[in-house]
């Protein structure tokens, strides 16, 4: 009664707010949006008929049952296109910041919608055997998803320029393109930590595809997409290019480069701090820990020497994090970016930007709404008097504004003014009023960099040269007025026309626009999946084969999951089925448990129903072989924000598969927590069984270091009162494949150097320490092969643990070894790792007789 009362109290206190959502249906495309963003949704609805007609006329047909979601929680200003578990175009309501994709447009959401429709048409293009397989398995057979990002980026940009009759101006992209063109196409097909990194798709992909279009025409590009859509091996693109263009993409890239000089191996820098010199990009913080992430442009160093920047997680949500001497510090509040001196950060409420002033980067002490008409802001900085300077976008034009009890506009030039900075009482910033970014004060130009000068910091700035970025001093030239902006350079398009010459699209919205009527959106309309994927797992003892699928609503308010597997070892059919709605879920599963473990010498059998054998050393061996049915009711009260708590009520029934096992039933209530703070990851479980048993588990993992990384982990679990073998017991050396259905990894303790399932008891503990030594910064790819190697590390580790009903020093196990780890990027965007190693048992109880070495090979991440 006490537990149920506590659950009800928590529910009413922390149950998340349910947002009112509407949807419009335009020619089979459903636009889902928050009610307060009806203006943007209506504008996009008017564009859809014209965009679809334009793309269809060029052989690009979007898929059926397509959702367009205006997402208020997506901070990353980029469209997200997916084809499973449903066809979805996810558009951020936050407008792009300075230098971000589409930042010069009056209506960036129009660009995001068009790009989403274009990419959806490319991704769903298939025929031949993939087309036939699509009839059976659904959207999982979609080869066109797996191709270099510069192709999709370049094609979308080309089509948008033709549709609108205007270019997508980005003066920084132009400067980088003028500075150098990479010699090897692998430098734009992947994401190296050196120049140009993630910018490559946009900078070079757009220019390269436009050059291809001018030379070969649209029908050749469309022909390549069609061949790729019916290819059985979707990873390969060069041979298909040869069939259409007569040359590989690598050959065409060298032609595109022409007489241009190769790019030097300069630094790729997104942001920097001058004293001490720290810079960061997508590959890491230098000096600091390397890790491939998407980081923002702005940041600052506080009085304690911590660098604070913002970055996007896998879901596109922005977080503020700090780096101090290799230790990662993270602010718990989400949806913040561009931290600047004085504790100023940016955020937004839907499409409405605002400035926050924070105390200790956590507690909001003041909120300032953007100037009227602004759709985005970037790079706020505060001076000692409390004045805040920031770059503001109104109507596609970026100017510097200052808040001093009210907003004041400082610049009024046509172009981009960005990177404001206070140098005492003087405000400096970067502007492209002269045609190239230079450092200015209001009315005065301070630098004459060859390609660009940006990010002024305390008398210095970053200057772009042919070898990348370098730090240069700012030398004021008093009285020098800004030069007039030259006419933007027009890049030739097909048949020698400029991009601005595409006026003949006449396929914009029809005379009669679509009805702007909307209806309330219901979760169940988009929860069902559109694919079925073959599922396979194999270890030393057996294989498992089956089918699986999963779905989620476009708002992530609901989800479902289903799978079925046949296991050859037990000749058993497993299945799972689950559904969730707004944090409340039901999970049903049937699975086998089959393992053999040792017991302590002299231990009495827990139950006569479990068969035992006695080894020659007086050691009991216990065999578990059961069929289990479990039903769980789960509640995640913080699912919409920080999903760290799960409360569940579980009913289990277990039967023998053949003859080893017992008949029984169980009921338990579980609480599970999982939380991470930068380099610290903490998790725990509490299970309360109806028979009076209590089982508790806890673990933590901590990362620290810069070039040399250290990782420490510890796990411990105990069941009080009598435990049921295989249910409330703990094991050293579990089979990770079991976690596919049980979803109970806290019962499995890995200990490298030993075989799996060697010990099983009512309590267990393990700890380990691993050091990752840098061997080489590979940064290596080859042409358009979909594999890019980032770094090579040597891992040295020692694992210790014990698993016994009555622990003593004699029960201690220890193993040690080393492994080679290569971080890599597969198929243009999927980050993974390959590791191969060897481990030996160093210490074990007298009743064990484990021999080394044990070979370890792993691709990707375990379940």
C-alpha positions in Angstrom: 0.0 0.0 0.0 2.8 2.4 0.9 4.5 1.7 -2.5 1.4 2.2 -4.5 0.6 5.4 -2.7 4.2 6.7 -3.4 3.8 5.8 -7.1 0.5 7.8 -7.3 2.1 10.9 -5.6 5.1 10.8 -8.1 2.7 10.5 -11.0 0.7 13.6 -10.2 3.8 15.6 -9.3 6.1 14.8 -12.3 3.6 13.7 -15.0 4.8 15.7 -18.1 2.8 18.3 -19.8 0.9 16.9 -22.9 1.1 19.5 -25.7 -1.9 20.2 -27.9 -1.0 19.0 -31.5 -2.8 19.6 -34.7 -2.3 18.3 -38.2 -3.2 19.3 -41.8 -3.5 16.8 -44.6 -2.2 18.2 -48.0 -2.1 15.7 -50.9 -1.4 12.8 -48.6 1.3 14.6 -46.6 0.4 15.1 -42.9 1.8 18.2 -41.3 1.9 17.8 -37.5 2.5 20.9 -35.5 2.0 22.6 -32.1 -1.1 24.7 -32.1 0.8 27.9 -31.5 2.9 27.4 -34.6 -0.1 27.4 -37.0 1.4 30.3 -39.1 4.5 28.4 -40.1 2.5 25.2 -40.7 0.0 27.0 -42.9 2.8 28.6 -44.9 4.4 25.2 -45.5 1.0 23.6 -46.4 0.7 26.2 -49.2 4.1 25.2 -50.6 3.6 21.4 -50.6 1.5 21.1 -53.9 4.0 23.1 -55.8 7.0 21.3 -54.4 5.5 17.9 -55.1 4.6 18.9 -58.7 8.1 20.3 -59.3 9.8 17.1 -57.9 7.5 14.8 -59.8 8.2 16.5 -63.1 11.9 15.7 -62.5 11.3 12.0 -61.7 11.5 12.4 -57.9 8.4 10.9 -56.3 7.9 11.0 -52.5 6.7 7.9 -50.6 3.2 7.3 -49.4 1.8 8.2 -45.9 4.4 10.9 -45.3 4.6 12.9 -42.1 6.1 16.4 -41.8 6.7 17.2 -38.1 7.4 20.7 -36.8 9.4 19.8 -33.8 9.7 22.3 -30.9 12.2 20.0 -29.1 14.7 19.7 -32.0 17.4 22.2 -31.4 19.8 21.1 -34.2 18.8 23.4 -37.1 18.7 20.7 -39.8 16.0 18.6 -41.3 15.9 15.0 -40.3 14.5 12.5 -42.9 13.8 8.9 -42.1 12.0 6.0 -43.9 11.5 3.7 -40.9 9.5 3.1 -38.7 7.5 5.4 -40.9 8.3 8.0 -43.6 9.0 11.2 -41.7 10.4 14.7 -42.3 11.3 16.3 -39.0 11.8 20.1 -39.2 13.1 22.2 -36.3 11.0 25.1 -35.2 14.2 26.7 -34.1 15.5 28.8 -37.0 19.2 28.3 -38.0 21.9 30.3 -36.2 24.6 32.3 -38.0 26.5 30.2 -40.6 24.1 27.3 -40.1 22.2 25.7 -42.9 19.7 28.1 -44.5 20.6 31.0 -42.2 20.3 33.6 -44.9 16.7 32.8 -45.8 13.7 34.8 -44.7 11.8 31.5 -44.4 14.3 28.7 -43.6 11.5 26.3 -42.9 10.6 26.3 -46.6 14.1 25.1 -47.4 13.9 22.4 -44.7 10.6 21.2 -46.2 11.9 21.1 -49.7 15.1 19.3 -48.8 13.1 16.8 -46.8 10.7 16.1 -49.7 13.7 15.8 -52.1 15.6 13.4 -49.8 12.5 11.3 -49.2 12.1 10.9 -52.9 15.7 9.8 -53.3 15.6 7.4 -50.3 12.5 5.6 -51.4 13.7 5.1 -55.0 14.1 1.4 -55.6 13.5 -1.3 -58.2 14.8 -4.8 -59.1 15.5 -7.2 -56.2 15.4 -4.4 -53.6 12.0 -3.4 -55.0 10.8 -7.0 -54.7 12.1 -7.4 -51.2 10.4 -4.2 -50.3 7.1 -5.8 -51.0 7.9 -8.4 -48.2 9.9 -6.5 -45.6 8.9 -2.9 -46.2 11.0 0.2 -46.0 14.0 -1.5 -44.4 15.1 -2.3 -48.0 16.1 1.3 -49.0 19.6 1.3 -50.6 19.5 5.0 -51.5 19.8 5.9 -47.8 23.3 4.6 -47.9 25.2 6.9 -50.1 27.6 9.9 -49.6 26.0 12.8 -47.9 27.3 15.3 -50.5 25.1 13.6 -53.1 21.9 14.2 -51.2 23.0 17.7 -50.2 24.0 18.7 -53.7 20.9 17.3 -55.3 18.6 19.0 -52.8 20.4 22.3 -53.3 20.3 22.1 -57.1 16.6 21.4 -57.1 15.8 24.1 -54.6 17.7 26.7 -56.7 15.7 25.7 -59.7 12.4 25.7 -57.8 12.9 29.1 -56.2 15.1 30.8 -58.8 17.6 31.9 -56.1 20.8 30.6 -54.5 21.3 29.6 -50.9 24.0 32.1 -50.0 26.6 31.3 -47.4 29.5 33.6 -47.5 31.6 31.4 -45.2 31.1 28.4 -47.5 32.3 30.6 -50.4 35.4 31.6 -48.5 36.3 28.0 -47.6 35.7 26.9 -51.2 38.0 29.7 -52.4 40.7 28.8 -49.8 41.2 25.2 -51.0 39.6 22.1 -52.5 40.6 18.8 -51.1 42.6 16.6 -53.4 41.0 13.3 -52.4 37.3 12.8 -52.6 37.5 10.7 -49.4 37.9 14.0 -47.6 34.4 15.1 -48.6 32.8 11.6 -48.5 33.5 11.2 -44.8 34.0 13.3 -41.6 37.7 13.6 -40.8 38.8 15.6 -37.8 40.9 17.8 -40.0 39.7 20.3 -42.6 37.0 20.3 -43.9 35.2 17.8 -41.7 31.4 18.1 -41.5 31.3 21.2 -43.6 32.3 19.2 -46.7 28.8 18.0 -47.6 27.5 21.6 -47.9 30.6 23.4 -49.1 31.8 21.0 -51.7 28.8 18.7 -52.3 26.7 21.6 -53.6 29.4 22.9 -55.9 30.4 19.4 -57.2 26.8 18.3 -58.0 26.1 21.6 -59.8 29.3 21.0 -61.9 28.0 17.5 -62.7 24.7 18.9 -63.6 26.2 21.5 -65.9 28.3 18.9 -67.7 26.0 15.9 -67.8 22.5 17.2 -67.2 19.8 16.1 -64.8 18.8 12.9 -66.6 22.3 11.5 -66.0 22.0 12.3 -62.2 18.6 10.7 -62.1 19.9 7.7 -64.0 22.5 7.2 -61.3 19.9 7.4 -58.6 17.7 4.8 -60.4 20.7 2.4 -60.8 21.6 2.8 -57.1 18.0 2.2 -56.2 18.0 -1.2 -57.8 21.5 -2.3 -56.7 21.9 -5.3 -54.5 25.0 -3.9 -52.8 24.0 -0.4 -51.7 27.4 0.5 -50.3 29.1 0.8 -53.6 28.6 4.0 -55.7 31.7 4.2 -58.0 30.8 1.4 -60.4 27.3 2.8 -60.8 28.7 6.2 -61.6 30.9 4.6 -64.2 27.8 3.0 -65.9 26.1 6.4 -66.1 28.9 9.0 -66.5 31.6 6.8 -67.9 33.9 7.6 -65.0 34.0 7.0 -61.2 33.1 9.7 -58.8 36.8 10.0 -57.9 37.7 10.6 -61.5 35.0 13.2 -61.8 36.1 14.9 -58.6 39.6 15.3 -60.0 38.1 16.9 -63.1 36.1 19.2 -61.0 39.2 20.3 -59.1 40.8 21.2 -62.4 43.9 23.3 -61.9 43.0 24.1 -58.2 45.7 23.4 -55.7 45.3 20.6 -53.2 44.1 21.4 -49.7 46.6 21.4 -46.9 46.1 19.4 -43.8 45.1 22.5 -41.8 43.1 22.6 -38.6 39.3 22.5 -38.7 38.2 25.0 -36.1 34.6 25.7 -35.2 35.3 28.0 -32.2 38.3 29.1 -30.0 39.5 30.9 -26.9 42.7 32.8 -27.1 44.2 32.6 -23.6 45.0 29.8 -23.1 44.7 28.7 -26.7 41.8 26.2 -26.9 39.9 25.3 -30.0 37.1 22.8 -30.7 35.5 21.2 -33.7 33.3 18.1 -34.5 36.2 15.8 -33.6 36.9 17.1 -30.1 38.2 19.8 -27.8 41.9 20.5 -28.1 43.7 20.1 -25.8 41.1 17.7 -24.4 39.2 14.5 -25.1 38.6 13.5 -28.7 35.2 12.3 -29.6 33.1 12.8 -32.8 30.2 15.1 -31.8 28.3 18.0 -33.3 29.4 21.1 -31.4 28.3 24.7 -31.7 30.5 27.7 -32.7 30.5 29.7 -29.5 31.9 29.2 -26.1 34.0 30.7 -23.3 36.4 29.9 -20.5 35.3 30.8 -16.9 37.5 31.9 -14.0 38.2 28.3 -13.0 39.6 27.5 -16.4 36.7 25.4 -17.6 35.7 25.7 -21.3 31.9 25.8 -21.7 30.4 25.0 -25.1 27.2 23.5 -26.4 26.7 20.4 -28.4 23.8 18.3 -29.9 23.1 14.8 -28.7 21.8 12.0 -31.0 18.2 13.2 -30.7 19.2 16.8 -31.8 18.8 18.3 -28.3 21.4 20.9 -27.4 23.2 20.7 -24.0 25.8 23.0 -22.3 28.9 21.1 -21.3 32.3 22.0 -19.8 35.7 20.6 -20.1 38.3 21.0 -17.3 41.6 19.1 -17.4 40.0 16.2 -19.3 36.9 15.9 -17.1 33.6 16.5 -18.8 31.1 18.7 -16.9 27.5 18.9 -18.0 24.6 21.2 -17.2 21.4 19.3 -16.5 19.1 21.8 -18.3 18.3 21.0 -22.0 17.6 23.3 -25.0 20.4 25.8 -24.4 23.2 26.8 -26.7 25.9 29.4 -27.5 27.1 30.1 -23.9 29.0 33.4 -23.6 30.8 35.5 -21.0 28.5 36.7 -18.2 26.5 33.5 -18.1 24.4 34.4 -21.2 23.0 31.6 -23.4 20.4 31.2 -26.1 17.2 29.2 -26.2 13.9 29.3 -27.9 10.2 28.6 -27.3 9.2 26.9 -30.5 10.1 29.4 -33.3 10.6 32.3 -30.8 14.3 32.9 -29.8 15.3 34.4 -26.5 18.3 35.1 -24.3 18.8 33.6 -20.8 21.1 34.9 -18.1 22.1 32.0 -15.9 23.5 31.7 -12.5 26.2 28.9 -12.4 25.0 27.9 -15.9 21.9 26.2 -14.4 19.5 28.5 -12.7 17.7 31.1 -15.0 17.8 34.5 -13.3 16.6 36.6 -16.3 14.9 36.1 -19.7 15.0 38.5 -22.6 12.8 38.0 -25.7 14.4 38.7 -29.0 13.9 42.0 -30.9 10.5 42.1 -32.7 10.7 40.3 -36.0 13.8 38.3 -35.2 13.7 34.6 -36.1 17.2 33.7 -34.8 20.1 34.9 -32.7 23.8 33.8 -32.3 26.8 34.4 -30.2 25.7 36.5 -27.1 28.4 38.2 -25.0 28.0 40.4 -21.9 30.4 43.1 -20.8 31.2 44.1 -17.2 28.4 46.7 -17.2 25.8 44.0 -18.1 25.3 45.0 -21.8 24.6 42.0 -24.0 25.7 42.0 -27.7 24.3 39.4 -30.0 23.9 38.8 -33.8 20.2 38.9 -34.8 18.5 37.6 -38.0 15.5 39.7 -39.2 14.3 39.0 -42.7 17.4 36.9 -43.6 19.7 39.8 -42.7 22.1 39.5 -39.7 23.0 42.6 -37.7 24.5 43.3 -34.3 22.1 44.3 -31.6 22.8 45.3 -27.9 20.5 44.9 -24.9 20.9 47.6 -22.3 17.5 47.6 -20.6 16.1 47.7 -24.1 17.2 46.5 -27.6 19.3 48.8 -29.7 20.3 48.0 -33.3 24.1 48.7 -33.9 24.5 47.8 -37.6 22.2 48.2 -40.6 24.2 46.8 -43.5 23.0 44.2 -46.1 24.9 41.1 -45.2 26.1 39.2 -42.2 27.4 40.7 -39.0 28.3 38.1 -36.5 30.7 37.1 -33.7 30.3 40.2 -31.5 32.9 40.7 -28.7 33.5 43.4 -26.1 37.1 44.7 -26.1 36.7 47.0 -23.1 34.0 49.5 -24.1 34.6 48.8 -27.8 32.3 46.4 -29.7 34.1 44.4 -32.4 32.5 41.8 -34.7 33.0 40.0 -38.0 31.2 41.3 -41.2 31.2 40.4 -44.8 30.2 43.9 -46.0 33.4 44.1 -48.1 32.6 40.7 -49.8 34.8 38.7 -47.4 34.5 38.4 -43.6 36.8 40.9 -41.8 36.9 42.2 -38.3 35.1 45.5 -37.8 33.9 48.0 -35.2 30.9 50.1 -36.1 32.2 52.2 -39.0 35.8 50.9 -39.0 37.4 47.9 -40.7 40.3 46.3 -38.7 41.6 43.4 -40.7 42.5 42.5 -44.3 42.6 38.7 -44.2 43.0 36.8 -47.5 39.9 34.6 -47.3 38.1 35.4 -43.9 38.7 36.8 -40.5 36.3 35.7 -37.7 35.8 35.2 -34.0 37.6 38.2 -32.5 38.9 37.5 -29.0 40.9 39.9 -26.8 42.9 41.6 -29.6 43.2 38.4 -31.8 41.0 36.7 -34.3 41.1 33.6 -36.6 42.2 34.1 -40.2 41.5 31.6 -42.9 44.4 30.7 -45.2 45.2 27.9 -47.7 46.5 25.7 -44.8 43.4 26.3 -42.7 43.0 28.6 -39.7 45.6 30.5 -37.8 45.6 33.1 -35.0 46.3 36.7 -36.0 46.3 40.0 -34.1 43.8 42.7 -34.8 45.5 45.9 -35.8 43.1 48.9 -35.7 43.2 51.3 -38.7 41.5 54.4 -37.3 39.2 56.3 -39.5 39.0 53.7 -42.3 35.4 53.4 -43.5 34.0 50.0 -44.6 34.2 49.3 -48.2 31.1 48.8 -50.2 29.8 45.2 -50.6 30.6 43.9 -54.1 28.1 42.0 -56.2 28.0 38.4 -55.1 29.8 36.1 -57.5 27.4 34.0 -59.6 28.4 30.4 -60.1 27.5 28.9 -63.5 24.7 26.4 -63.6 23.6 24.2 -66.5 24.1 25.5 -70.0 26.0 28.4 -68.6 23.1 30.0 -66.7 23.4 31.4 -63.3 21.4 30.0 -60.4 19.3 33.2 -60.4 18.3 32.5 -63.9 15.9 29.6 -63.0 12.7 31.5 -63.3 10.8 29.1 -65.4 9.6 26.6 -62.7 5.9 27.8 -62.9 5.1 25.0 -60.5 4.7 26.9 -57.3 1.4 26.7 -55.5 -1.7 26.3 -57.7 -4.2 29.1 -58.0 -6.4 27.6 -55.4 -4.4 26.8 -52.3 -5.2 23.9 -50.0 -7.6 24.2 -47.1 -5.9 25.4 -44.0 -8.3 23.5 -41.8 -6.6 21.3 -39.1 -7.6 18.5 -36.8 -6.4 17.3 -33.4 -3.6 14.8 -33.8 -3.9 11.4 -32.1 -0.9 9.3 -31.3 -2.3 6.0 -32.7 -2.4 7.5 -36.2 1.4 7.1 -36.7 2.5 4.4 -34.3 2.4 1.4 -36.6 5.7 0.5 -38.3 6.2 0.0 -42.0 9.0 -2.5 -42.1 10.0 -6.0 -41.0 13.7 -6.8 -40.7 15.5 -10.2 -40.7 17.1 -10.8 -37.3 20.1 -13.0 -36.6 22.5 -13.7 -33.7 25.2 -16.3 -33.3 27.6 -17.3 -30.6 29.9 -20.3 -30.0 27.0 -22.6 -28.9 24.1 -21.8 -31.2 22.4 -19.4 -33.6 19.2 -17.4 -33.3 17.2 -16.4 -36.4 13.9 -14.5 -36.7 12.1 -11.3 -37.7 11.6 -8.1 -35.8 10.0 -4.6 -36.1 9.4 -1.6 -34.0 7.4 1.6 -34.4 7.1 5.0 -32.7 4.7 7.8 -33.1 6.1 10.9 -34.9 5.7 12.8 -31.7 7.5 10.1 -29.7 4.5 9.9 -27.4 3.9 6.3 -28.3 5.9 3.2 -29.4 5.6 -0.5 -30.1 8.1 -3.3 -30.6 7.8 -6.9 -31.7 10.2 -9.7 -32.5 10.4 -13.5 -32.9 13.4 -15.8 -32.9 14.2 -19.5 -33.2 17.2 -20.7 -31.1 19.0 -23.8 -32.5 20.6 -24.7 -29.1 17.3 -25.1 -27.2 15.1 -25.7 -30.2 13.0 -22.9 -28.8 10.9 -20.1 -30.3 11.2 -16.8 -28.4 9.0 -13.7 -29.0 8.4 -10.3 -27.6 5.7 -7.7 -27.9 5.5 -4.3 -26.2 3.6 -1.0 -26.5 4.0 2.4 -24.8 2.0 5.6 -24.6 3.2 8.7 -22.9 5.6 6.9 -20.6 3.1 4.1 -19.7 3.9 0.7 -21.3 3.2 -3.0 -21.4 5.8 -5.6 -22.3 5.2 -9.3 -22.9 8.0 -11.8 -23.7 8.7 -15.5 -23.9 12.3 -16.6 -23.9 14.6 -19.4 -22.8 17.4 -19.4 -20.2 20.0 -22.1 -20.7 23.3 -22.1 -18.8 25.5 -24.1 -16.5 27.3 -22.5 -13.6 29.5 -23.6 -10.6 28.6 -23.3 -6.9 30.8 -22.8 -3.9 32.3 -26.0 -2.4 30.1 -27.3 0.3 27.1 -25.2 -0.7 23.8 -27.0 -0.2 21.5 -27.1 -3.2 19.0 -24.2 -3.1 16.2 -26.4 -4.3 15.9 -30.1 -5.0 14.2 -29.3 -8.2 17.4 -28.1 -9.8 19.8 -30.9 -10.9 23.4 -30.9 -9.6 26.6 -32.7 -10.5 29.6 -32.8 -8.3 33.1 -32.2 -9.9 36.2 -34.0 -8.9 37.3 -30.9 -6.8 34.1 -31.1 -4.7 32.4 -28.4 -6.7 28.7 -28.5 -7.6 27.6 -27.7 -11.1 24.1 -26.4 -11.6 22.1 -26.6 -14.8 19.4 -24.0 -15.6 17.1 -24.7 -18.6 13.8 -22.9 -18.4 11.1 -21.5 -20.6 9.9 -18.1 -19.2 6.9 -15.9 -19.8 6.9 -12.4 -18.4 4.4 -9.6 -18.5 5.4 -6.1 -17.3 3.6 -2.9 -16.7 6.1 0.0 -16.9 6.0 3.7 -16.2 8.7 6.2 -17.1 7.5 9.4 -15.4 10.2 11.6 -16.9 10.0 10.2 -20.4 9.5 13.5 -22.1 12.6 15.2 -20.6 15.3 13.5 -18.6 14.3 9.8 -18.9 16.1 8.5 -15.8 13.5 6.5 -13.8 11.5 3.4 -14.7 8.9 1.8 -12.3 7.5 -1.6 -13.2 5.1 -4.3 -12.0 6.1 -7.8 -13.3 4.4 -11.2 -13.4 6.5 -14.2 -14.4 5.8 -17.8 -15.1 8.6 -20.4 -15.7 8.5 -24.0 -16.9 11.1 -26.6 -17.8 12.1 -26.6 -21.5 13.0 -30.3 -21.4 13.6 -31.8 -17.9 16.0 -29.4 -16.1 14.0 -26.8 -14.3 10.9 -26.2 -12.1 7.4 -24.9 -12.4 6.9 -21.7 -10.7 5.4 -18.2 -10.7 6.7 -14.9 -9.5 5.6 -11.3 -8.9 7.8 -8.4 -8.3 7.9 -4.6 -8.4 11.0 -3.0 -9.9 12.6 0.5 -9.9 15.4 1.2 -12.3 17.4 4.4 -12.5 20.0 5.5 -15.2 21.7 8.9 -15.2 24.8 10.4 -16.7 26.7 13.6 -16.0 29.3 14.1 -18.7 31.9 11.4 -18.0 30.0 9.8 -15.1 27.4 7.1 -15.8 25.3 5.8 -12.9 22.6 3.1 -12.9 20.7 0.9 -10.4 17.9 -1.5 -9.9 15.7 -2.4 -6.9 13.4 -5.5 -7.2 10.9 -6.3 -4.5 9.5 -9.9 -4.8 6.2 -11.2 -3.4 8.0 -14.0 -1.5 9.8 -11.4 0.6 13.0 -11.3 -1.5 14.7 -8.0 -2.1 17.3 -7.7 -4.9 19.4 -4.6 -5.4 21.9 -3.7 -8.0 24.1 -0.6 -8.6 26.9 0.4 -10.9 28.8 3.4 -12.1 31.3 4.2 -14.9 33.7 7.2 -15.0 35.7 8.5 -17.9 38.5 11.0 -17.5 41.6 12.1 -19.4 42.7 14.0 -22.5 45.0 12.2 -24.9 45.2 9.2 -22.6 41.8 8.1 -21.4 41.0 6.3 -18.2 37.8 4.4 -17.5 36.8 3.0 -14.1 33.7 0.9 -13.5 32.2 -0.9 -10.5 29.0 -3.0 -10.2 27.5 -4.8 -7.3 24.3 -6.8 -6.7 22.8 -8.7 -3.8 19.6 -10.6 -3.2 18.4 -10.8 0.4 16.8 -13.9 1.8 16.6 -17.0 -0.4 17.1 -16.5 -4.1 15.7 -18.4 -7.1 18.5 -19.6 -9.3 18.5 -17.9 -12.7 15.9 -15.3 -11.5 17.0 -13.3 -8.5 20.6 -14.6 -8.6 23.6 -12.8 -10.2 26.2 -14.2 -12.6 29.8 -13.6 -13.5 30.3 -13.9 -17.2 26.9 -13.6 -18.7 25.9 -14.2 -22.3 25.1 -10.8 -23.8 22.7 -12.4 -26.3 20.3 -13.2 -23.5 19.7 -9.6 -22.9 17.9 -9.3 -26.2 14.7 -10.6 -24.6 15.2 -10.4 -20.9 16.2 -6.8 -20.9 17.8 -7.5 -17.5 21.5 -6.8 -18.1 22.0 -5.9 -14.4 22.0 -9.7 -13.7 25.0 -10.2 -15.9 28.5 -9.2 -14.8 31.2 -9.3 -17.5 34.7 -10.5 -16.5 37.2 -10.6 -19.3 39.6 -13.5 -19.3 37.0 -16.1 -18.3 34.3 -18.2 -20.0 30.7 -17.1 -19.7 28.4 -18.2 -16.9 31.1 -19.6 -14.7 29.5 -18.5 -11.3 26.0 -18.0 -10.1 25.1 -16.9 -6.6 22.9 -14.5 -4.5 25.5 -11.7 -4.6 28.2 -10.5 -6.9 30.6 -7.6 -7.4 32.9 -6.6 -10.1 35.3 -3.7 -10.8 37.7 -2.8 -13.5 40.1 -0.2 -14.7 41.0 0.4 -18.4 43.4 2.9 -19.9 43.2 3.8 -23.6 46.5 4.8 -25.1 46.6 6.8 -28.4 48.5 5.0 -31.1 47.6 6.9 -34.3 45.2 9.5 -35.5 44.4 7.7 -38.7 41.9 10.0 -40.4 42.0 7.6 -43.3 39.5 6.8 -46.0 39.7 5.7 -49.6 37.8 7.4 -52.4 34.1 6.7 -52.0 34.4 3.5 -50.0 31.9 3.8 -47.1 34.5 3.4 -44.4 36.5 6.0 -42.6 39.0 5.2 -39.8 39.3 7.9 -37.2 41.7 6.8 -34.4 43.6 3.8 -33.3 44.0 3.1 -29.6 45.5 0.5 -27.3 43.4 -0.5 -24.4 45.0 -2.2 -21.4 42.7 -3.4 -18.7 42.3 -5.4 -15.5 38.9 -6.8 -14.3 38.2 -8.2 -10.9 35.1 -9.7 -9.3 33.6 -12.3 -7.1 30.3 -14.2 -7.1 29.4 -16.3 -4.0 26.7 -16.7 -1.4 29.3 -16.1 1.3 32.1 -14.0 0.0 35.7 -14.2 1.2 39.1 -13.3 -0.2 39.3 -16.9 -1.6 36.5 -16.1 -4.1 38.3 -13.3 -5.8 38.7 -13.5 -9.6 41.0 -11.3 -11.7 41.7 -11.1 -15.4 43.8 -8.8 -17.5 44.6 -8.2 -21.1 44.9 -5.7 -23.9 42.9 -4.8 -27.1 43.3 -2.8 -30.2 40.4 -0.4 -30.8 39.7 1.4 -34.0 36.9 4.0 -34.1 35.3 4.2 -37.5 32.5 5.5 -39.5 30.5 3.0 -41.6 28.2 3.8 -44.6 28.5 7.6 -44.2 27.1 8.3 -40.8 27.0 5.2 -38.6 29.7 5.5 -36.0 31.0 2.2 -34.7 34.2 0.5 -33.5 36.2 -2.6 -34.1 38.2 -4.2 -31.3 40.3 -7.3 -31.1 42.1 -8.4 -28.0 43.3 -11.1 -25.7 42.8 -11.7 -22.0 44.1 -14.1 -19.3 42.8 -15.2 -15.9 45.3 -13.9 -13.3 43.6 -15.2 -10.2 40.7 -17.6 -9.5 39.3 -19.6 -6.6 40.9 -23.1 -6.1 37.7 -24.8 -7.2 38.0 -23.2 -10.7 40.3 -24.4 -13.5 40.0 -21.7 -16.2 42.8 -21.4 -18.7 43.8 -18.5 -20.9 44.2 -16.9 -23.2 40.6 -15.9 -24.2 40.3 -14.2 -27.7 37.9 -11.2 -27.9 36.6 -9.8 -31.1 33.8 -7.2 -31.3 32.3 -5.1 -34.1 30.0 -2.3 -33.0 28.5 -2.3 -29.5 27.0 -5.1 -27.5 23.3 -5.4 -26.7 
